[in-house]
Amino acid sequence: MPCSLWNDAEAEALSPREQLVYRSRLLGADRTVCNIYGGNTSVKAEETDFRGRQVRVLWVKGSGSDLATLTLNDIAGLRLEDVLPLFERESLSDEEMVEYLTHCLFTPRGPRPSIETLMHAFVPHAHVDHTHPDAIISLATCADGEAHVKRLYGKRVGWIPYVRPGFTLGKAVGQQVRENPQLEGIVLGKHGLVCWGETAKACYETTIRLIQEAEDYIADHARGRRVFGGVRVPALEPEPRKEALRAILPVLRGAISKQQHQVLCVDDSPEVLEFVSSERAREVALIGSACPDHIVHTKHYPLWLEWDGRSVESLKAQIPEAVQRYREAYQAYFEAHRRGDETMFDSAPRVVLIPGLGMVTAGRDVARARISRDLYHRAIAVMRGATALRQFVSLTPEEAFGIEYWPLELYKLRLRPPDRELAGRVAVITGGASGIGRASALRLAQEGAHVALLDIDAEGAARTAQEITARHGEGRAVAIPCDVSDEAQVRHAFHQVALTYGGLDIVVNNAGIAHSAPITETTLADWERLFAILARGYFLVAREAFRIWQEQGIGGSMVFITSKNALVAGKAAAAYSAAKASELHLARCLAEEGGAFGIRVNSVAPDAVLQGSRIWDSQWREERARTYGIPPEALEEYYRQRTTLKVNITPEDVAEAVLFFASDRSAKTTGAVLCVDGGVPAAYPR
Ligand code: NAD
């Protein structure tokens, strides 16, 4: 139950605009009060304009920002005196409204004002909150919502049937407020709540109080009842559930990623499990979205995968066809409601519900998959409330389309930077704690990939993961401790990747060690260790990746970090070089095997990457220097002089080659070797 978080001591000294930020953040702090990126707030205040005149300004949240993180820069200012004459109009198109409001801007360099600016302007009170609280939307999406609102609030709260935000809704709200001075708020059918007040505190506290009243009212109706009916398919126990999810996720991700790569996010929280496993969940979920604000993130309908909780194989088998049917239905919905030259979004579902297992959401990055997940939690709460009152109702498909393809809603999406080249892709990098693996992870992440770092050095892998999440956001990287020479650990690590992101697209087979000694001084243990990590390790990693890729059915790209030593015979590194050569041949064989599945396997052959490599911090440096008869500190210069281009190689140089092979830039290349060695003629591949 939301409660007032207002603190007079904190709010007192703030300017009207600062107080708007303060109030907005209080509202945004509780997601049962307002959706992420949803809701808007405003204040009307006296300000001095650029000519020194006193003007009344409407400060209103800008389009596309989130109340929870609002800053002063996210607030648009408009001269009220210019906006208010619109109230006299009979009608106004969205395009006219946007154009007109541009002329009213008090802060021309600020953000575009909220879609719902006119509603804020037309309410004559100083402070206005517009939110989408679960409890209020439960009333707003209930079949007889208006009657419930009357019964609950009497004449204190008004009702306006659903109309898409814009001039018409703004005018209806303004008129109702002006004609009914006793009103404290208005419930907008299938949409949300508007409240107001003469002070910021009064406005905020009215919002919270009306929500509390609605929550109590719904709780009274739900008491002692199983709102969605009893359990139809019991939730699987945690271990079998994880096993089932792991088995189906790559198939689901493959089907969902046919047009555009997506990452998946699993939610098997008790709240979700209770919903999806219940008797009436399917019927209620397929009624449609719970709030217009959800649609661009959840689509109007989820995909429901019917399952009795028994055979995982039968669940898996139905996925491709179920996703295909969903796509066809989405295409039909698009064709039925398109008005002009709209471009259809990817037709794949954003939310997938599976009885007994939970919910899976999809997005071009993990942040978006999580937004869909969080919004669907709100949807479940709304559906529960409305069903407790009587019957949940949703927007019609036409109304939903009107929101999903509404140019003003699309504008918010355009504020986001465009997707990077590897958006929606998942890369597994072995040996990502250090050197070439770390540099490759940073490079792929920079291009939008989600990265799983498998390394025996758990702390180092966690450090690289933190570096990536600090730069690119939560969830963009995950560290998984793994010894690549251990079959069970490799399998477990790939299962973890599937559970974290749904599957994978790129593997950089890189983890390694080095050893240098004349053959007479190479022990069997040295030989076995090198072959265990390099040859066996690359094989085990490749095999797990191939298994998942064949289930996913959307191809994959594997990059082997071999070495110049795989191509050129050198002294005193026979075991290392033989192991590296075996990797190279493995890569070529796998290229042949992978072709039929769209799986590409290519190799990068670096030479002498001293900087940032731990290999060169080890005995290897001393031993190589001894082989060449030079002091260890002269090695860098020695290697530079040995190359045709007279350069040293860095991990970042190798990472560029990795990016080339990992991405579609090399879509038609497999079985190839790219040397990153500054030019070593003996290693030119023939
Ligand atoms: P590095 O030592 O800096 O990084 C190697 C990483 O592999 C480390 O993080 C290490 O913890 C990890 N690792 C080692 N054994 C592992 C195991 N059993 N399981 C999981 N992780 C393990 O070395 P680097 O120079 O970045 O080398 C990376 C790859 O590049 C190696 O395969 C190496 O053979 C190859 N290579 C390096 C050079 C060079 O000069 N540095 C040249 C050619 C090829």
XYZ file of C-alpha atoms and ligand atoms in Angstrom:
730
model
C 0.000 0.000 0.000
C 1.582 3.331 -1.006
C 1.944 5.845 1.783
C 2.911 9.504 1.848
C 6.680 9.976 1.737
C 6.420 13.756 1.898
C 8.958 15.423 4.169
C 8.268 19.108 4.925
C 11.874 19.745 5.954
C 13.164 18.509 2.592
C 10.526 20.192 0.455
C 10.224 23.564 2.191
C 13.151 25.475 0.757
C 12.724 24.235 -2.802
C 11.682 26.423 -5.768
C 8.436 25.399 -7.545
C 10.415 23.557 -10.200
C 12.617 21.811 -7.669
C 9.535 20.861 -5.707
C 8.107 19.371 -8.907
C 11.209 17.197 -9.211
C 10.903 16.245 -5.540
C 7.214 15.337 -5.825
C 7.725 13.447 -9.092
C 10.474 11.337 -7.594
C 8.304 10.501 -4.581
C 5.584 9.297 -6.935
C 8.087 7.406 -9.079
C 9.676 5.735 -6.054
C 6.694 3.389 -5.843
C 5.993 1.493 -9.054
C 2.511 0.613 -7.826
C 1.822 4.344 -8.229
C 3.344 5.049 -11.618
C 4.856 3.046 -14.456
C 8.434 3.414 -15.592
C 8.450 6.222 -18.189
C 4.760 6.717 -17.436
C 2.772 9.414 -15.683
C 3.438 13.126 -15.648
C 3.317 16.022 -13.234
C 3.184 19.801 -13.443
C 3.250 23.065 -11.552
C 2.105 26.529 -12.593
C 4.367 29.295 -11.329
C 5.196 32.972 -11.806
C 8.498 33.420 -13.646
C 10.487 36.241 -15.195
C 10.925 35.897 -18.952
C 13.890 36.882 -21.126
C 12.607 40.477 -21.305
C 12.147 40.792 -17.564
C 8.345 40.413 -17.683
C 6.380 38.388 -15.150
C 4.671 35.470 -16.844
C 2.757 32.440 -15.613
C 4.584 29.302 -16.686
C 3.393 25.708 -16.832
C 6.302 23.491 -15.853
C 5.469 19.985 -17.033
C 7.383 16.744 -17.362
C 9.066 16.348 -20.743
C 8.170 13.524 -23.102
C 10.112 10.263 -22.592
C 11.523 10.851 -19.097
C 10.767 8.818 -15.992
C 9.259 10.324 -12.831
C 11.541 8.261 -10.584
C 14.699 9.815 -12.019
C 13.359 13.191 -13.136
C 15.793 16.124 -13.147
C 15.311 19.839 -13.782
C 16.504 19.252 -17.359
C 13.601 16.886 -17.991
C 10.989 19.583 -17.364
C 9.506 21.661 -20.168
C 8.271 25.225 -19.574
C 5.348 26.787 -21.488
C 3.763 30.254 -21.284
C 0.321 29.506 -19.898
C -1.212 32.598 -21.395
C -0.366 31.230 -24.869
C -1.543 27.693 -24.122
C -4.912 28.458 -22.506
C -6.727 29.878 -25.575
C -6.698 26.307 -26.924
C -9.340 25.443 -24.344
C -11.863 27.328 -26.458
C -11.242 25.164 -29.510
C -13.617 22.389 -30.539
C -10.922 20.114 -31.878
C -7.200 19.998 -32.500
C -5.149 17.309 -34.220
C -2.006 15.911 -32.573
C 0.164 17.534 -35.241
C -1.495 20.937 -34.678
C -1.104 20.525 -30.917
C 2.621 19.726 -31.135
C 3.190 22.597 -33.552
C 1.174 25.054 -31.427
C 2.919 24.084 -28.183
C 6.309 24.625 -29.810
C 5.363 28.308 -30.088
C 4.423 28.447 -26.407
C 7.787 27.266 -25.089
C 9.239 29.317 -22.278
C 12.381 27.160 -22.445
C 12.947 26.571 -26.181
C 15.999 24.409 -25.574
C 14.219 22.142 -23.069
C 12.617 18.763 -23.810
C 9.414 18.375 -25.815
C 6.516 18.778 -23.350
C 4.558 15.684 -22.318
C 1.853 14.281 -24.604
C -0.568 15.194 -21.817
C 0.460 18.830 -21.461
C -2.997 20.191 -22.324
C -4.620 18.204 -19.532
C -2.189 19.842 -17.079
C -2.770 23.272 -18.559
C -6.584 23.038 -18.581
C -6.842 21.998 -14.918
C -6.980 25.405 -13.209
C -5.157 24.292 -10.045
C -1.482 25.015 -9.421
C -0.260 21.421 -9.121
C -1.382 18.391 -11.127
C -0.392 14.706 -10.895
C -1.252 12.166 -13.565
C -0.371 8.596 -12.546
C -1.171 4.968 -13.400
C -1.598 3.331 -9.997
C -2.364 -0.394 -9.955
C -5.413 0.012 -7.733
C -6.905 2.897 -9.726
C -6.311 1.168 -13.056
C -8.038 -1.867 -11.585
C -11.122 0.341 -11.244
C -10.471 1.905 -14.647
C -10.251 -1.494 -16.401
C -13.177 -3.083 -14.597
C -16.269 -3.840 -16.697
C -18.406 -1.590 -14.467
C -15.581 0.701 -13.396
C -17.625 3.882 -13.411
C -20.164 2.412 -10.984
C -17.361 1.261 -8.668
C -15.762 4.704 -8.728
C -19.120 6.260 -7.766
C -19.687 3.732 -5.001
C -16.192 4.186 -3.598
C -15.639 7.934 -3.845
C -19.152 9.370 -4.250
C -19.001 12.844 -5.781
C -15.328 13.364 -4.870
C -13.940 11.632 -7.974
C -15.092 11.922 -11.575
C -14.952 9.458 -14.469
C -14.076 9.963 -18.118
C -14.452 7.015 -20.516
C -11.379 6.003 -22.522
C -10.125 8.442 -25.073
C -6.560 8.582 -26.325
C -4.483 11.312 -24.630
C -4.272 14.629 -26.440
C -6.530 17.636 -26.902
C -9.884 15.847 -26.499
C -8.937 14.184 -23.215
C -7.259 17.353 -21.928
C -10.367 19.394 -22.646
C -12.702 16.794 -21.091
C -10.622 16.779 -17.892
C -10.442 20.602 -17.787
C -14.196 20.924 -18.260
C -15.047 18.362 -15.605
C -12.745 19.994 -13.052
C -14.120 23.451 -13.757
C -17.759 22.335 -13.600
C -17.349 20.240 -10.422
C -15.430 22.204 -7.817
C -15.953 19.452 -5.212
C -13.835 16.968 -7.227
C -10.524 15.722 -5.810
C -9.573 13.669 -8.821
C -10.755 11.969 -12.004
C -10.389 8.335 -13.013
C -9.657 8.012 -16.734
C -11.311 4.853 -18.101
C -8.787 2.099 -19.039
C -6.012 4.562 -18.344
C -5.210 6.259 -14.992
C -5.757 8.988 -12.437
C -5.553 12.794 -12.400
C -5.359 14.729 -9.114
C -4.576 18.322 -8.251
C -3.981 20.688 -5.376
C -3.088 24.245 -4.464
C 0.199 23.102 -2.950
C 2.566 20.390 -4.134
C 2.062 18.518 -0.877
C -1.743 18.656 -1.094
C -1.654 17.396 -4.682
C 0.703 14.517 -3.847
C -1.198 13.514 -0.739
C -4.512 13.498 -2.599
C -3.000 11.132 -5.162
C -1.735 8.793 -2.443
C -4.968 8.941 -0.438
C -7.211 8.124 -3.413
C -4.956 5.156 -4.230
C -5.101 3.924 -0.637
C -8.887 4.103 -0.683
C -8.975 2.104 -3.921
C -6.610 -0.516 -2.510
C -8.786 -0.982 0.589
C -11.906 -1.221 -1.566
C -10.349 -3.901 -3.798
C -8.982 -5.792 -0.797
C -12.532 -5.930 0.625
C -13.786 -7.444 -2.624
C -10.915 -9.937 -2.876
C -10.990 -11.070 0.749
C -11.300 -14.842 1.113
C -11.422 -15.407 -2.670
C -9.001 -16.963 -5.113
C -9.423 -14.259 -7.688
C -7.916 -16.192 -10.614
C -9.428 -19.498 -9.481
C -7.396 -22.305 -7.953
C -4.163 -23.828 -9.171
C -4.481 -25.436 -12.605
C -0.842 -26.383 -13.222
C 1.262 -26.527 -10.056
C 4.531 -24.588 -10.241
C 7.491 -26.904 -10.737
C 9.997 -27.199 -7.885
C 13.024 -24.870 -8.290
C 15.479 -27.450 -9.728
C 13.178 -29.090 -12.314
C 11.928 -25.599 -13.162
C 15.439 -24.393 -13.885
C 16.137 -27.528 -15.909
C 12.955 -27.073 -17.958
C 13.673 -23.392 -18.565
C 17.217 -24.129 -19.627
C 15.926 -26.688 -22.097
C 13.289 -24.467 -23.705
C 14.927 -21.019 -23.613
C 17.259 -21.419 -26.623
C 14.348 -22.708 -28.734
C 12.189 -19.794 -27.614
C 14.966 -17.275 -28.186
C 15.612 -18.675 -31.642
C 11.942 -18.358 -32.602
C 11.693 -14.845 -31.156
C 14.953 -13.691 -32.777
C 14.109 -14.710 -36.353
C 13.705 -11.063 -37.457
C 15.852 -9.293 -34.859
C 18.104 -10.704 -32.166
C 16.640 -10.401 -28.679
C 17.792 -11.273 -25.195
C 15.393 -13.021 -22.850
C 14.756 -12.419 -19.190
C 13.166 -15.070 -16.974
C 10.864 -14.267 -14.064
C 9.745 -17.149 -11.893
C 8.968 -15.073 -8.825
C 6.158 -16.372 -6.563
C 3.810 -13.635 -7.801
C 4.285 -14.596 -11.459
C 4.181 -18.333 -10.790
C 0.952 -17.981 -8.867
C -0.601 -16.090 -11.762
C 0.523 -18.278 -14.678
C -0.334 -21.473 -12.827
C -3.863 -20.402 -11.935
C -7.138 -21.575 -13.416
C -8.170 -18.313 -15.090
C -4.772 -16.815 -16.010
C -4.915 -17.701 -19.697
C -8.402 -16.292 -20.202
C -7.593 -13.052 -18.338
C -4.114 -12.496 -19.848
C -5.464 -12.836 -23.377
C -8.037 -10.077 -22.838
C -5.318 -7.534 -23.611
C -2.979 -4.977 -22.074
C -3.708 -3.462 -18.674
C -2.704 0.119 -19.473
C -1.934 2.089 -22.647
C 1.479 2.893 -21.179
C 2.436 -0.795 -21.233
C 1.748 -1.485 -24.881
C 4.985 -0.378 -26.535
C 6.876 -2.510 -24.034
C 4.600 -5.549 -23.681
C 2.532 -5.481 -26.892
C -1.232 -5.735 -26.499
C -1.182 -9.514 -25.936
C 1.330 -11.894 -24.361
C 2.128 -15.239 -25.942
C 0.550 -17.978 -23.869
C 2.338 -21.349 -24.140
C -0.101 -24.018 -23.050
C 1.499 -26.735 -20.910
C 0.369 -29.296 -18.369
C 3.670 -29.190 -16.455
C 4.732 -32.686 -17.573
C 6.762 -33.287 -20.734
C 9.391 -30.602 -21.361
C 9.956 -32.077 -24.831
C 6.325 -31.496 -25.790
C 6.537 -27.908 -24.525
C 9.703 -27.361 -26.527
C 8.194 -28.888 -29.629
C 5.253 -26.488 -29.721
C 7.339 -23.305 -29.375
C 8.305 -22.581 -33.021
C 4.726 -22.967 -34.227
C 3.265 -20.985 -31.327
C 5.625 -18.064 -31.989
C 4.844 -18.261 -35.705
C 1.094 -18.111 -35.005
C 1.674 -15.114 -32.731
C 3.602 -13.385 -35.512
C 0.823 -14.026 -38.019
C -1.797 -12.673 -35.615
C 0.326 -9.564 -35.022
C 0.724 -9.043 -38.758
C -3.063 -9.353 -39.179
C -3.642 -6.818 -36.360
C -1.205 -4.445 -38.019
C -2.837 -4.790 -41.432
C -6.330 -4.371 -39.979
C -5.583 -1.106 -38.197
C -2.797 0.614 -40.117
C -3.771 4.046 -41.324
C -0.942 5.187 -43.492
C 2.681 4.446 -43.934
C 3.440 3.016 -40.474
C 6.318 0.537 -40.434
C 5.472 -2.657 -38.598
C 7.513 -3.449 -35.478
C 9.106 -6.846 -35.081
C 6.115 -9.192 -34.819
C 7.628 -11.370 -32.050
C 6.004 -11.439 -28.602
C 7.550 -9.369 -25.819
C 5.959 -11.329 -22.982
C 5.632 -15.126 -22.874
C 3.650 -16.860 -20.126
C 4.113 -20.549 -19.298
C 2.032 -22.316 -16.634
C 4.198 -24.020 -14.022
C 7.337 -22.191 -15.200
C 6.809 -18.419 -15.117
C 7.260 -15.520 -17.506
C 9.888 -14.803 -20.139
C 10.263 -11.307 -21.568
C 12.244 -10.282 -24.642
C 14.049 -7.105 -25.585
C 16.828 -5.740 -27.766
C 18.788 -5.384 -24.560
C 18.410 -6.636 -21.055
C 17.189 -3.248 -19.829
C 14.237 -3.359 -22.214
C 13.476 -7.004 -21.414
C 13.389 -5.993 -17.740
C 11.074 -3.044 -18.411
C 8.628 -5.419 -20.118
C 8.941 -7.764 -17.139
C 8.353 -4.997 -14.593
C 5.376 -3.632 -16.487
C 3.835 -7.071 -16.688
C 4.051 -7.303 -12.905
C 1.915 -4.180 -12.879
C -0.424 -5.791 -15.402
C -0.907 -8.826 -13.158
C -1.756 -6.559 -10.214
C -4.248 -4.614 -12.336
C -5.864 -7.769 -13.731
C -6.146 -9.152 -10.210
C -7.828 -5.970 -8.922
C -10.251 -5.671 -11.830
C -11.122 -9.380 -11.678
C -11.723 -9.117 -7.926
C -14.192 -6.301 -8.580
C -15.884 -8.124 -11.446
C -14.332 -8.507 -14.889
C -11.120 -7.130 -16.392
C -11.558 -5.245 -19.664
C -8.854 -3.874 -21.924
C -8.439 -1.497 -24.817
C -9.937 -2.733 -28.079
C -7.348 -3.821 -30.663
C -8.086 -0.601 -32.530
C -7.440 1.497 -29.417
C -4.285 -0.507 -28.707
C -3.011 0.088 -32.232
C -3.808 3.776 -31.825
C -1.366 3.856 -28.907
C 1.284 1.456 -30.224
C 1.678 3.301 -33.531
C 0.804 6.772 -32.264
C 3.417 9.200 -33.627
C 3.626 10.938 -30.230
C 4.429 7.615 -28.547
C 6.916 6.747 -31.284
C 8.634 10.086 -30.647
C 9.571 8.831 -27.165
C 11.189 5.755 -28.703
C 13.139 7.934 -31.105
C 14.737 9.772 -28.165
C 16.715 6.621 -27.468
C 20.088 6.250 -29.215
C 19.781 3.873 -32.184
C 20.576 0.210 -31.573
C 24.237 -0.692 -31.961
C 25.431 -3.321 -34.390
C 25.370 -6.189 -31.872
C 22.152 -5.193 -30.066
C 20.245 -8.232 -28.877
C 23.289 -10.514 -29.254
C 24.960 -12.555 -26.575
C 28.701 -13.265 -26.586
C 30.470 -15.860 -24.476
C 34.136 -15.069 -23.971
C 36.455 -17.539 -22.298
C 39.438 -16.079 -20.492
C 37.650 -12.722 -20.271
C 39.391 -11.679 -17.063
C 42.530 -10.480 -18.779
C 44.386 -9.555 -21.967
C 42.814 -10.395 -25.302
C 39.639 -11.837 -23.737
C 39.020 -8.723 -21.690
C 39.671 -6.393 -24.642
C 37.346 -8.457 -26.857
C 34.628 -8.361 -24.205
C 34.863 -4.563 -23.934
C 34.816 -4.166 -27.725
C 31.815 -6.431 -28.298
C 29.958 -4.795 -25.406
C 30.663 -1.382 -26.918
C 28.873 -2.560 -30.050
C 25.830 -3.573 -28.023
C 26.498 -7.232 -27.182
C 25.679 -8.808 -23.828
C 28.730 -10.585 -22.561
C 29.257 -13.707 -20.447
C 32.824 -13.930 -19.138
C 33.947 -17.476 -18.405
C 37.239 -17.650 -16.559
C 38.993 -19.732 -13.967
C 39.885 -16.394 -12.383
C 36.475 -15.564 -10.898
C 37.561 -12.237 -9.432
C 39.163 -11.053 -12.648
C 36.073 -12.012 -14.656
C 33.880 -10.145 -12.165
C 36.108 -7.073 -12.584
C 35.675 -7.106 -16.371
C 31.922 -7.617 -15.928
C 31.756 -4.628 -13.586
C 33.692 -2.505 -16.058
C 31.132 -3.355 -18.727
C 28.053 -2.806 -16.583
C 29.456 0.513 -15.350
C 29.790 1.657 -18.969
C 26.762 0.055 -20.584
C 24.240 -0.683 -17.829
C 23.117 -3.351 -15.393
C 22.872 -6.845 -16.762
C 25.019 -6.233 -19.836
C 27.718 -8.596 -18.574
C 27.892 -11.582 -16.296
C 30.936 -13.357 -14.845
C 30.767 -17.155 -14.639
C 33.624 -18.994 -12.913
C 34.677 -21.862 -15.167
C 37.691 -24.033 -15.879
C 37.405 -24.650 -19.617
C 39.248 -27.945 -19.341
C 36.488 -29.394 -17.128
C 33.557 -30.892 -19.029
C 30.992 -30.477 -16.247
C 32.002 -26.879 -15.534
C 31.780 -25.928 -19.199
C 28.336 -27.463 -19.530
C 27.168 -25.744 -16.361
C 28.531 -22.391 -17.548
C 26.642 -22.611 -20.842
C 23.476 -23.531 -18.973
C 23.975 -20.403 -16.894
C 24.299 -18.318 -20.048
C 21.081 -19.798 -21.432
C 19.252 -19.045 -18.184
C 20.638 -15.500 -18.056
C 20.070 -14.373 -21.645
C 18.064 -17.159 -23.262
C 20.910 -18.345 -25.492
C 23.981 -17.057 -27.317
C 25.240 -15.883 -30.688
C 28.979 -15.391 -30.397
C 31.696 -17.433 -28.734
C 35.264 -16.236 -28.399
C 37.269 -19.339 -27.598
C 40.274 -17.660 -26.019
C 41.175 -18.866 -22.501
C 44.745 -19.997 -22.478
C 48.151 -20.345 -20.935
C 51.587 -20.564 -22.512
C 54.692 -22.587 -21.914
C 58.126 -22.412 -23.452
C 60.879 -24.999 -23.135
C 63.019 -27.167 -25.395
C 61.382 -30.535 -26.052
C 63.880 -32.319 -23.809
C 62.807 -30.177 -20.885
C 59.061 -30.353 -21.570
C 57.452 -32.621 -19.006
C 54.460 -34.791 -19.701
C 52.561 -32.685 -17.181
C 53.403 -29.526 -19.186
C 52.185 -31.177 -22.365
C 48.993 -32.470 -20.757
C 48.210 -29.115 -19.133
C 48.578 -27.189 -22.391
C 46.460 -29.664 -24.297
C 43.878 -29.762 -21.507
C 43.285 -25.999 -21.559
C 43.969 -25.169 -25.193
C 42.924 -28.182 -27.251
C 40.405 -29.880 -24.930
C 39.133 -26.569 -23.546
C 38.401 -25.169 -27.019
C 36.684 -28.454 -27.963
C 34.465 -28.530 -24.849
C 33.443 -24.898 -25.273
C 32.751 -25.357 -28.980
C 30.661 -28.477 -28.381
C 28.386 -26.813 -25.808
C 27.943 -23.786 -28.059
C 27.082 -25.978 -31.053
C 24.470 -27.822 -28.990
C 22.722 -24.601 -28.027
C 23.064 -23.097 -31.497
C 21.459 -26.108 -33.112
C 18.496 -25.743 -30.738
C 18.254 -21.994 -31.363
C 18.330 -22.391 -35.127
C 19.587 -18.881 -35.925
C 23.256 -19.659 -36.597
C 26.178 -18.398 -34.578
C 29.713 -17.128 -34.865
C 32.690 -18.688 -33.139
C 36.086 -17.065 -33.031
C 39.139 -19.087 -32.053
C 42.085 -17.146 -30.694
C 44.884 -19.321 -31.985
C 48.386 -17.956 -32.536
C 51.101 -17.283 -35.039
C 52.601 -20.373 -33.435
C 49.772 -22.438 -34.932
C 51.099 -21.570 -38.386
C 54.856 -21.253 -37.933
C 57.260 -23.739 -36.435
C 59.440 -22.155 -33.776
C 61.954 -23.355 -31.283
C 61.339 -24.166 -27.630
C 57.543 -23.971 -27.691
C 56.589 -27.292 -29.251
C 53.856 -28.223 -26.792
C 52.222 -24.781 -26.899
C 52.512 -24.536 -30.687
C 51.185 -28.049 -31.259
C 48.191 -27.326 -29.025
C 47.578 -24.036 -30.857
C 47.809 -25.830 -34.224
C 45.288 -28.372 -33.033
C 42.889 -25.517 -32.175
C 43.299 -24.113 -35.663
C 42.453 -27.398 -37.302
C 39.546 -27.905 -34.936
C 38.231 -24.498 -36.035
C 38.367 -25.502 -39.707
C 36.659 -28.827 -39.064
C 33.922 -27.076 -37.092
C 33.490 -24.531 -39.868
C 32.635 -27.468 -42.121
C 30.240 -28.975 -39.586
C 28.626 -25.665 -38.703
C 27.895 -24.435 -42.224
C 24.618 -26.316 -42.556
C 23.353 -24.583 -39.389
C 24.547 -21.086 -40.320
C 27.344 -21.401 -37.778
C 30.602 -19.741 -38.795
C 33.949 -20.608 -37.225
C 36.979 -18.422 -37.873
C 40.367 -17.969 -36.261
C 42.442 -14.995 -35.263
C 46.169 -15.582 -35.082
C 47.888 -12.939 -32.994
C 51.574 -12.727 -32.274
C 53.430 -11.309 -29.294
C 50.733 -9.344 -27.462
C 52.872 -8.358 -24.512
C 50.851 -5.432 -23.212
C 48.059 -6.411 -20.826
C 48.682 -10.141 -21.222
C 49.250 -12.232 -18.134
C 50.967 -14.852 -20.237
C 53.823 -12.404 -20.609
C 53.984 -11.817 -16.863
C 54.830 -15.470 -16.389
C 57.796 -17.734 -17.034
C 56.942 -17.483 -20.724
C 58.642 -14.050 -20.962
C 61.906 -15.297 -19.443
C 61.845 -18.465 -21.491
C 61.138 -16.718 -24.805
C 63.874 -14.157 -24.097
C 66.275 -17.021 -23.371
C 65.295 -18.723 -26.645
C 66.158 -15.567 -28.606
C 69.272 -14.879 -26.510
C 68.131 -11.411 -25.405
C 67.236 -9.864 -22.028
C 63.450 -9.980 -21.200
C 63.141 -6.171 -21.318
C 64.333 -6.212 -24.937
C 61.515 -8.496 -26.071
C 59.062 -5.765 -27.043
C 61.582 -4.101 -29.360
C 62.683 -7.484 -30.673
C 59.133 -8.369 -31.679
C 58.513 -4.959 -33.204
C 61.568 -5.229 -35.396
C 60.541 -8.746 -36.424
C 57.324 -7.518 -38.088
C 56.902 -6.185 -41.590
C 55.060 -3.109 -40.313
C 57.451 -2.555 -37.368
C 54.640 -2.426 -34.809
C 53.704 -4.013 -31.505
C 50.326 -5.722 -31.158
C 47.864 -4.795 -28.401
C 44.844 -6.701 -27.077
C 42.673 -3.987 -28.660
C 44.153 -4.770 -32.102
C 43.126 -8.391 -31.668
C 39.682 -7.330 -30.413
C 39.030 -5.542 -33.742
C 39.599 -8.803 -35.604
C 37.323 -10.571 -33.106
C 34.591 -8.009 -33.755
C 34.929 -8.533 -37.512
C 34.433 -12.279 -37.235
C 31.829 -12.071 -34.467
C 29.580 -9.689 -36.374
C 27.728 -9.832 -39.664
C 30.558 -7.818 -41.213
C 32.038 -11.239 -42.012
C 28.678 -12.918 -42.688
C 30.045 -14.797 -45.683
C 33.341 -15.924 -44.205
C 34.008 -19.174 -42.408
C 37.032 -21.394 -41.882
C 39.309 -18.353 -42.291
C 42.381 -17.192 -40.391
C 43.150 -13.545 -39.808
C 46.670 -12.782 -38.611
C 47.057 -9.839 -36.252
C 50.803 -9.857 -36.026
C 52.149 -6.745 -37.747
C 53.192 -8.944 -40.667
C 55.203 -12.099 -40.061
C 55.920 -13.477 -43.554
C 56.370 -17.040 -42.314
C 52.821 -16.895 -40.923
C 51.114 -15.595 -44.084
C 48.356 -18.200 -44.519
C 48.669 -20.062 -47.796
P 46.066 -13.714 -20.419
O 46.824 -14.617 -19.516
O 46.177 -12.271 -20.225
O 44.549 -14.153 -20.424
C 44.204 -15.509 -20.455
C 42.971 -15.723 -19.594
O 42.622 -17.107 -19.652
C 43.211 -15.393 -18.125
O 42.212 -14.536 -17.650
C 43.167 -16.735 -17.432
O 42.665 -16.680 -16.106
C 42.254 -17.520 -18.344
N 42.440 -18.954 -18.193
C 43.582 -19.644 -18.112
N 43.324 -20.941 -17.940
C 41.999 -21.088 -17.909
C 41.120 -22.182 -17.758
N 41.575 -23.419 -17.581
N 39.796 -21.955 -17.776
C 39.315 -20.717 -17.929
N 40.099 -19.649 -18.060
C 41.418 -19.822 -18.056
O 46.552 -14.126 -21.897
P 46.254 -13.490 -23.320
O 47.545 -13.018 -23.868
O 45.115 -12.579 -23.313
O 45.915 -14.825 -24.118
C 44.640 -15.141 -24.548
C 44.713 -16.138 -25.690
O 45.458 -15.564 -26.752
C 45.412 -17.442 -25.347
O 44.713 -18.514 -25.915
C 46.756 -17.312 -25.999
O 47.284 -18.540 -26.363
C 46.410 -16.484 -27.200
N 47.568 -15.756 -27.744
C 48.214 -14.830 -26.991
C 49.300 -14.188 -27.531
C 50.078 -13.199 -26.740
O 51.187 -12.871 -27.167
N 49.588 -12.703 -25.640
C 49.705 -14.447 -28.825
C 49.007 -15.384 -29.560
C 47.931 -16.033 -29.007
